[in-house]
Short mmCIF file of C-alpha atoms in Angstrom, two decimals:
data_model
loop_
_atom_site.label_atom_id
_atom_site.label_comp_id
_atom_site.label_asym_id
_atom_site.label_seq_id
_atom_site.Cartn_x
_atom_site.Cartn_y
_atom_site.Cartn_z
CA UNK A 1 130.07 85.92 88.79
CA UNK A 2 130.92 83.87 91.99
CA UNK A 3 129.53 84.44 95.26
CA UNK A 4 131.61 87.04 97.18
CA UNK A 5 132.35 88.92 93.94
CA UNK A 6 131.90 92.50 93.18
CA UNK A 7 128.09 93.71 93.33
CA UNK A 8 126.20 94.91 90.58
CA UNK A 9 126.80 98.59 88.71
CA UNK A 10 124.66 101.28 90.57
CA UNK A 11 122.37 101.50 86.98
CA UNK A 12 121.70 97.59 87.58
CA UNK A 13 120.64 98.26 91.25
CA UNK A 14 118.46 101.42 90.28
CA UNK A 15 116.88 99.33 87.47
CA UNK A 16 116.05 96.67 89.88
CA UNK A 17 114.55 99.28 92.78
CA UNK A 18 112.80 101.17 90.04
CA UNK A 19 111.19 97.63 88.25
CA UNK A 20 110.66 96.67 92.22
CA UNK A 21 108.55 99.52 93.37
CA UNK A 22 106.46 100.12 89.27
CA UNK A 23 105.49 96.39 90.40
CA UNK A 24 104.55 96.55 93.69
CA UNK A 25 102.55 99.75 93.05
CA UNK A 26 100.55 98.06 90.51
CA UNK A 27 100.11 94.93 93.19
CA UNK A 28 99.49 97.42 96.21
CA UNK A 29 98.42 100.65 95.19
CA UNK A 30 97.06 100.32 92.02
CA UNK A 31 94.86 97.32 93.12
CA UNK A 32 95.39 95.42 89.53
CA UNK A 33 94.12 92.22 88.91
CA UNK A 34 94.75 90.99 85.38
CA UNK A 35 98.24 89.81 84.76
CA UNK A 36 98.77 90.47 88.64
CA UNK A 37 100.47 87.02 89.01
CA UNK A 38 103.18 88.43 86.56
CA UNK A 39 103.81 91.49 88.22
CA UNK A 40 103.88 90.05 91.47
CA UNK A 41 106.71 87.65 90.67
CA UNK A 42 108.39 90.33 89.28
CA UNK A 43 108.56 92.86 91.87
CA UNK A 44 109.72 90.21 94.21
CA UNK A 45 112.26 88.96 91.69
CA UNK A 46 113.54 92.36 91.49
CA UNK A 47 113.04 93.39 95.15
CA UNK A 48 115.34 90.25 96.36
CA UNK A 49 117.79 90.98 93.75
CA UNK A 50 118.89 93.75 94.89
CA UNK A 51 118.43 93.24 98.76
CA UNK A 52 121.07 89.74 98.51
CA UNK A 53 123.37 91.61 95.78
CA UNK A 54 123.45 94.91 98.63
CA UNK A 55 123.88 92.82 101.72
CA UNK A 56 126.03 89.65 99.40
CA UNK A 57 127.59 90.88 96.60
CA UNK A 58 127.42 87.78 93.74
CA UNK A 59 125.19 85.66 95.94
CA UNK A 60 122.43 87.12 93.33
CA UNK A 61 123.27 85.35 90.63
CA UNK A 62 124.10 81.63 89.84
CA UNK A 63 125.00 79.93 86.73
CA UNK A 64 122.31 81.13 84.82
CA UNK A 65 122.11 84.58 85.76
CA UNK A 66 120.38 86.24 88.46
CA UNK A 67 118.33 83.41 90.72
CA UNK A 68 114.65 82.90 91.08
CA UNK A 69 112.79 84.75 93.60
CA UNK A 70 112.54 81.34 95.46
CA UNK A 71 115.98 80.61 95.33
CA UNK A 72 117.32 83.97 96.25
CA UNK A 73 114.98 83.70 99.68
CA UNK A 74 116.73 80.74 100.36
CA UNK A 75 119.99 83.03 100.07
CA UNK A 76 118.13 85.41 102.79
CA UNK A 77 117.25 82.43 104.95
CA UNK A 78 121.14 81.01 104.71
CA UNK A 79 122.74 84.67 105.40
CA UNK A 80 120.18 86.74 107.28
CA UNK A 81 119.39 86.68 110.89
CA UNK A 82 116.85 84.45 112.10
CA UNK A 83 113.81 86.37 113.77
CA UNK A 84 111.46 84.18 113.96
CA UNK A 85 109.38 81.22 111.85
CA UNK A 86 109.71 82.42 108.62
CA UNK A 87 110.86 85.66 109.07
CA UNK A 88 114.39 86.96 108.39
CA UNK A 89 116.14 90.23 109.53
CA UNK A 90 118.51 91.56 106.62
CA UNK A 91 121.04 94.02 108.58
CA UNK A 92 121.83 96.96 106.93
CA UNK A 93 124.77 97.77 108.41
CA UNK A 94 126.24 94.58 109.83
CA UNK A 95 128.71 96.50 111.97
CA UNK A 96 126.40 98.89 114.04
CA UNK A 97 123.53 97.79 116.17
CA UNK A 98 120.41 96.23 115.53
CA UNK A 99 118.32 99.29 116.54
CA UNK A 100 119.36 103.38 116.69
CA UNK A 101 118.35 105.63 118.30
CA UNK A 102 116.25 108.41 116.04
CA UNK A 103 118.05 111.25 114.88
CA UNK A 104 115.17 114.09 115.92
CA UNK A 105 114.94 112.97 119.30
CA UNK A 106 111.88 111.62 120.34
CA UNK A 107 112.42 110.18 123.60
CA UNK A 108 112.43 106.06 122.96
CA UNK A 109 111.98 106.17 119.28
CA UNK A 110 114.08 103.89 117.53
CA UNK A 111 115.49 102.62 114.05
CA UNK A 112 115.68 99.34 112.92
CA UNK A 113 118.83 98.81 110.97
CA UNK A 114 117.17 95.66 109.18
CA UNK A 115 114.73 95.05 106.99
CA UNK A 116 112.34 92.31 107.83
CA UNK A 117 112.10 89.79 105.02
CA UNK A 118 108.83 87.70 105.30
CA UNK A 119 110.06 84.26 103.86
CA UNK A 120 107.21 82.30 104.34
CA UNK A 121 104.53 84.18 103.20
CA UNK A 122 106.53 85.10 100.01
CA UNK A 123 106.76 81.79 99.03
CA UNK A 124 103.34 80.96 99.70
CA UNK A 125 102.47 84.01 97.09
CA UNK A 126 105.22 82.70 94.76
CA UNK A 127 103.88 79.14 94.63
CA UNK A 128 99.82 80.88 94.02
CA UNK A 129 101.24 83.00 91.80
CA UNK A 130 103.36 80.45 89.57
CA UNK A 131 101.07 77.90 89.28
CA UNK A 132 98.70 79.74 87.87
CA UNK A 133 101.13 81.76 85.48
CA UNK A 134 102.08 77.93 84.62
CA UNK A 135 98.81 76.87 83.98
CA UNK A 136 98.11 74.64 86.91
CA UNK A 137 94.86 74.07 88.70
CA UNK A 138 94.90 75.63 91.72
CA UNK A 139 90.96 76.00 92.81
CA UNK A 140 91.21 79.48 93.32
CA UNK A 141 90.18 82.73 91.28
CA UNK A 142 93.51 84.33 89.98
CA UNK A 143 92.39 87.79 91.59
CA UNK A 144 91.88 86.23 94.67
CA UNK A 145 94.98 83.95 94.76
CA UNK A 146 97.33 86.75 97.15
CA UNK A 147 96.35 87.80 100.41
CA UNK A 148 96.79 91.38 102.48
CA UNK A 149 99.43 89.80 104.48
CA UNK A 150 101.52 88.72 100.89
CA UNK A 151 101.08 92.28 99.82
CA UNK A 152 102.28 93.96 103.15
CA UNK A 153 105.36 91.07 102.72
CA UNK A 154 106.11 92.34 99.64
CA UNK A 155 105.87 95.91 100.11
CA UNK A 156 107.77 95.82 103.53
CA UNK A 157 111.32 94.99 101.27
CA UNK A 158 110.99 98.71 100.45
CA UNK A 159 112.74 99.55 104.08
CA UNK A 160 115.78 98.11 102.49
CA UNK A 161 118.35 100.91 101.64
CA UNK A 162 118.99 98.86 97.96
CA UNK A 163 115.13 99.77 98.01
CA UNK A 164 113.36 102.93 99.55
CA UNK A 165 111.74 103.04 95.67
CA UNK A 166 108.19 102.98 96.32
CA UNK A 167 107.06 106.28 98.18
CA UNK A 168 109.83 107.98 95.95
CA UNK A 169 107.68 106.76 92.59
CA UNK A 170 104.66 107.41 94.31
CA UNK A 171 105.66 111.31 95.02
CA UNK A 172 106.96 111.47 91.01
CA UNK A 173 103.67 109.88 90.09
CA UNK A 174 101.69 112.82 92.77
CA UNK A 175 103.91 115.74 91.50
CA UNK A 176 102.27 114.82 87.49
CA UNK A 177 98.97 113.62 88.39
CA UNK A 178 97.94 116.78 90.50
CA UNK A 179 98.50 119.60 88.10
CA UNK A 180 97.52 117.18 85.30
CA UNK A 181 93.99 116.65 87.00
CA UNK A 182 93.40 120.55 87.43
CA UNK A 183 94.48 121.59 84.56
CA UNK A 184 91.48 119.22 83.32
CA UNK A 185 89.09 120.69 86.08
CA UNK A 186 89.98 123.95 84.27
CA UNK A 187 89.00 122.89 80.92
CA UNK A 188 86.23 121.59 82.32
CA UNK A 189 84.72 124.60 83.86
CA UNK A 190 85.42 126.62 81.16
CA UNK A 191 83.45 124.27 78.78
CA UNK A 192 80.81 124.70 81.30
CA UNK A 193 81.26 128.38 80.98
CA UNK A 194 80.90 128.10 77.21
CA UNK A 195 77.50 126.73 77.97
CA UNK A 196 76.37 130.04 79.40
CA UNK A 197 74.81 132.74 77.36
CA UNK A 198 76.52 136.18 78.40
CA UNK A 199 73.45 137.78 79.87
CA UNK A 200 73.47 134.66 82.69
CA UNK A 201 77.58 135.43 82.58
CA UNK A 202 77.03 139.68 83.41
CA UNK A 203 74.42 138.29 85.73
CA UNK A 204 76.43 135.91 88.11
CA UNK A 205 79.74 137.91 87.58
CA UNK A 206 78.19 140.94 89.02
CA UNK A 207 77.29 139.88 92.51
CA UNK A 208 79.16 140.37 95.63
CA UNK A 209 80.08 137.25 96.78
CA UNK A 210 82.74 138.16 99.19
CA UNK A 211 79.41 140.08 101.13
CA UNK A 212 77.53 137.03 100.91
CA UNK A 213 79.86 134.19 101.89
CA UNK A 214 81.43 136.19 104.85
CA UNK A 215 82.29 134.55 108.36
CA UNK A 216 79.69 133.34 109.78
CA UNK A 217 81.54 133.27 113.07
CA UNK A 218 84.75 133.43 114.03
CA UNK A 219 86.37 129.90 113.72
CA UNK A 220 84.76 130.23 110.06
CA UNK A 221 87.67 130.60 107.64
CA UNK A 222 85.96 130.60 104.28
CA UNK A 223 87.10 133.33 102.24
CA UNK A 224 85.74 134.47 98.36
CA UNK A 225 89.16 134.62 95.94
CA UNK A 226 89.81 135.13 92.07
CA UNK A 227 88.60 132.08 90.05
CA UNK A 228 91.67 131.19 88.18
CA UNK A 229 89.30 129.95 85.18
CA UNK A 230 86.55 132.95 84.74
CA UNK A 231 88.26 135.36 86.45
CA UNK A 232 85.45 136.60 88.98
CA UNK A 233 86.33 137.48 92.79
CA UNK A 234 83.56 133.77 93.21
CA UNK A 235 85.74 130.69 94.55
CA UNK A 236 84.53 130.27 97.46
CA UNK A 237 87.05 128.76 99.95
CA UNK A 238 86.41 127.01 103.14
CA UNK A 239 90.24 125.66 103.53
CA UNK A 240 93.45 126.45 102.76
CA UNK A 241 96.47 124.80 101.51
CA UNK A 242 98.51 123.07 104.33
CA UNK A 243 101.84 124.95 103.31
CA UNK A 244 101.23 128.58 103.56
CA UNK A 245 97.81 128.58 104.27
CA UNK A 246 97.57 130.86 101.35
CA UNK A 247 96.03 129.07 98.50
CA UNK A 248 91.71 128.58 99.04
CA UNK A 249 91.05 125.20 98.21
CA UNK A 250 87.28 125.50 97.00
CA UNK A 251 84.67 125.91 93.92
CA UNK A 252 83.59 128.85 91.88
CA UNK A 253 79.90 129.93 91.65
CA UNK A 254 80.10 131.32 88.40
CA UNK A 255 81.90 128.72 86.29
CA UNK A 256 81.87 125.77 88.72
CA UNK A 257 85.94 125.29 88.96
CA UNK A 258 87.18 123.23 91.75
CA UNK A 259 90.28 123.39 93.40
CA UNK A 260 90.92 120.55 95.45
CA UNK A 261 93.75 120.44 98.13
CA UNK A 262 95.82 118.55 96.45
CA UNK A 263 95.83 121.36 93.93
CA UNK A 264 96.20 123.88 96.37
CA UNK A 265 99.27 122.36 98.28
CA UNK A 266 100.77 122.05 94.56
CA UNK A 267 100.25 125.84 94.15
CA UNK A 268 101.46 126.82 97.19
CA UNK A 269 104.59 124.85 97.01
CA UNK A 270 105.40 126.62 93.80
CA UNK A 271 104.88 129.63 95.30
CA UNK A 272 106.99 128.70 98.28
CA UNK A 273 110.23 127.71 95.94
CA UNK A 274 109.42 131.02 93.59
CA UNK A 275 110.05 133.05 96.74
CA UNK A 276 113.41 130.91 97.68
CA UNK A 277 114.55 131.63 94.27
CA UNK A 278 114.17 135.84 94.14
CA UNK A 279 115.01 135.95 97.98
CA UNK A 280 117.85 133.05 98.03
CA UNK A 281 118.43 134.41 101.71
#
């Protein structure tokens, strides 16, 4: 494909944002550190690819396919707008203006319609990271061989509309994770439970917790609700989700359950959709 060519299918572009932002969690988020050269050249690789191929269609690929990470900055540097030493602006929209203003209307807010492409410090993590994927003395520990401002390089491509991947994986990753992780708090608790003989069980169930864990004052929110694990009116919540303010986010004195809020903004947003659904008005 020649330079100035139609751009890649939408499924190539996808598979590039999704392959960007997997990598660049691992690098960023995730904190890895074996293999991290790997996954570093990667997520740039893929990053690049599908900045140049949004803002240049063809100009991604030479005669051997889809250019190196290196080569495709040099494409950036050639094409984008010159900021500053070693940073490039990629315009999003080359026909509005640089900045706009923000569409809720806080008063001098605005949007850049670029995304800032920090040339210099990716090479310097491409040429740390290849040499020792290459086997090449560098003096340096492999873990240690990219800095915080490499990372924030890399992760800043995300503000690229080809992009926007990361935050998006990141919520996929939250919305599995959460229920996941109580659903194990539950069987936890309950093997606790188990543990119990059912004289200790009567014994604990029976007491009036909502009498003793009552306001204090009156800034004191902590309520007593029903343990979703033994079933007693004994989780004793000090907060509440951040949605509805409905769900207690707390632990149980009986069988030692605890709902974090993470757990409790989960519930209460599928509370929140039930009721859309049966009152669609």
């Amino acid at each position: 494909m020649s330079p100035g060519s139609a751009g890649p299918s939408t499924g190539v572009q996808r598979g590039r944002a999704r392959q960007y932002a997997l990598c660049t969690i691992a690098v960023g988020y995730d904190r890895v550190s074996d293999g991290v050269e790997g996954v570093f050249d990667q997520a740039v690789t893929n990053g690049l690819a599908a900045i140049v191929a949004h803002a240049w269609p063809g100009r991604e690929r030479g005669r051997r396919g889809v250019l190196s990470a290196s080569d495709l900055l040099t494409v950036i540097e050639e094409h984008g707008e010159a900021a500053e030493p070693g940073v490039v602006h990629v315009l999003h929209d080359p026909a509005g203006p640089k900045y706009e203003s923000a569409p809720w209307g806080v008063l001098n807010e605005r949007i850049a319609n670029f995304t800032t492409v920090r040339a210099t410090a990716l090479r310097g993590a491409l040429r740390a990271t290849q040499a020792i994927r290459h086997a090449r003395d560098t003096g340096e520990r492999p873990d240690t061989a990219l800095t915080a401002e490499q990372v924030r390089a890399l992760e800043e491509l995300d503000t690229h509309p080809a992009l926007g991947s990361v935050m998006e994986e990141l919520r996929d990753r939250q919305e599995v994770a959460v229920p996941a992780a109580d659903r194990a708090e539950q069987e936890r608790a309950t093997d606790y439970l188990h543990l119990l003989d059912d004289q200790e069980i009567e014994r604990r169930a029976a007491l009036d917790y909502t009498a003793r864990y009552r306001p204090f004052h009156k800034d004191d929110e902590t309520t007593v609700e029903d343990c979703p694990v033994c079933g007693n009116v004994s989780l004793v919540a000090e907060h509440r989700d951040g949605l509805l303010g409905a769900v207690g986010v707390g632990q149980c004195v009986v069988c030692s359950y605890r709902r974090t809020a993470e757990a409790a903004n989960d519930q209460a947003l599928t509370q929140q959709i039930q009721r859309a659904v049966k009152h669609p008005d």
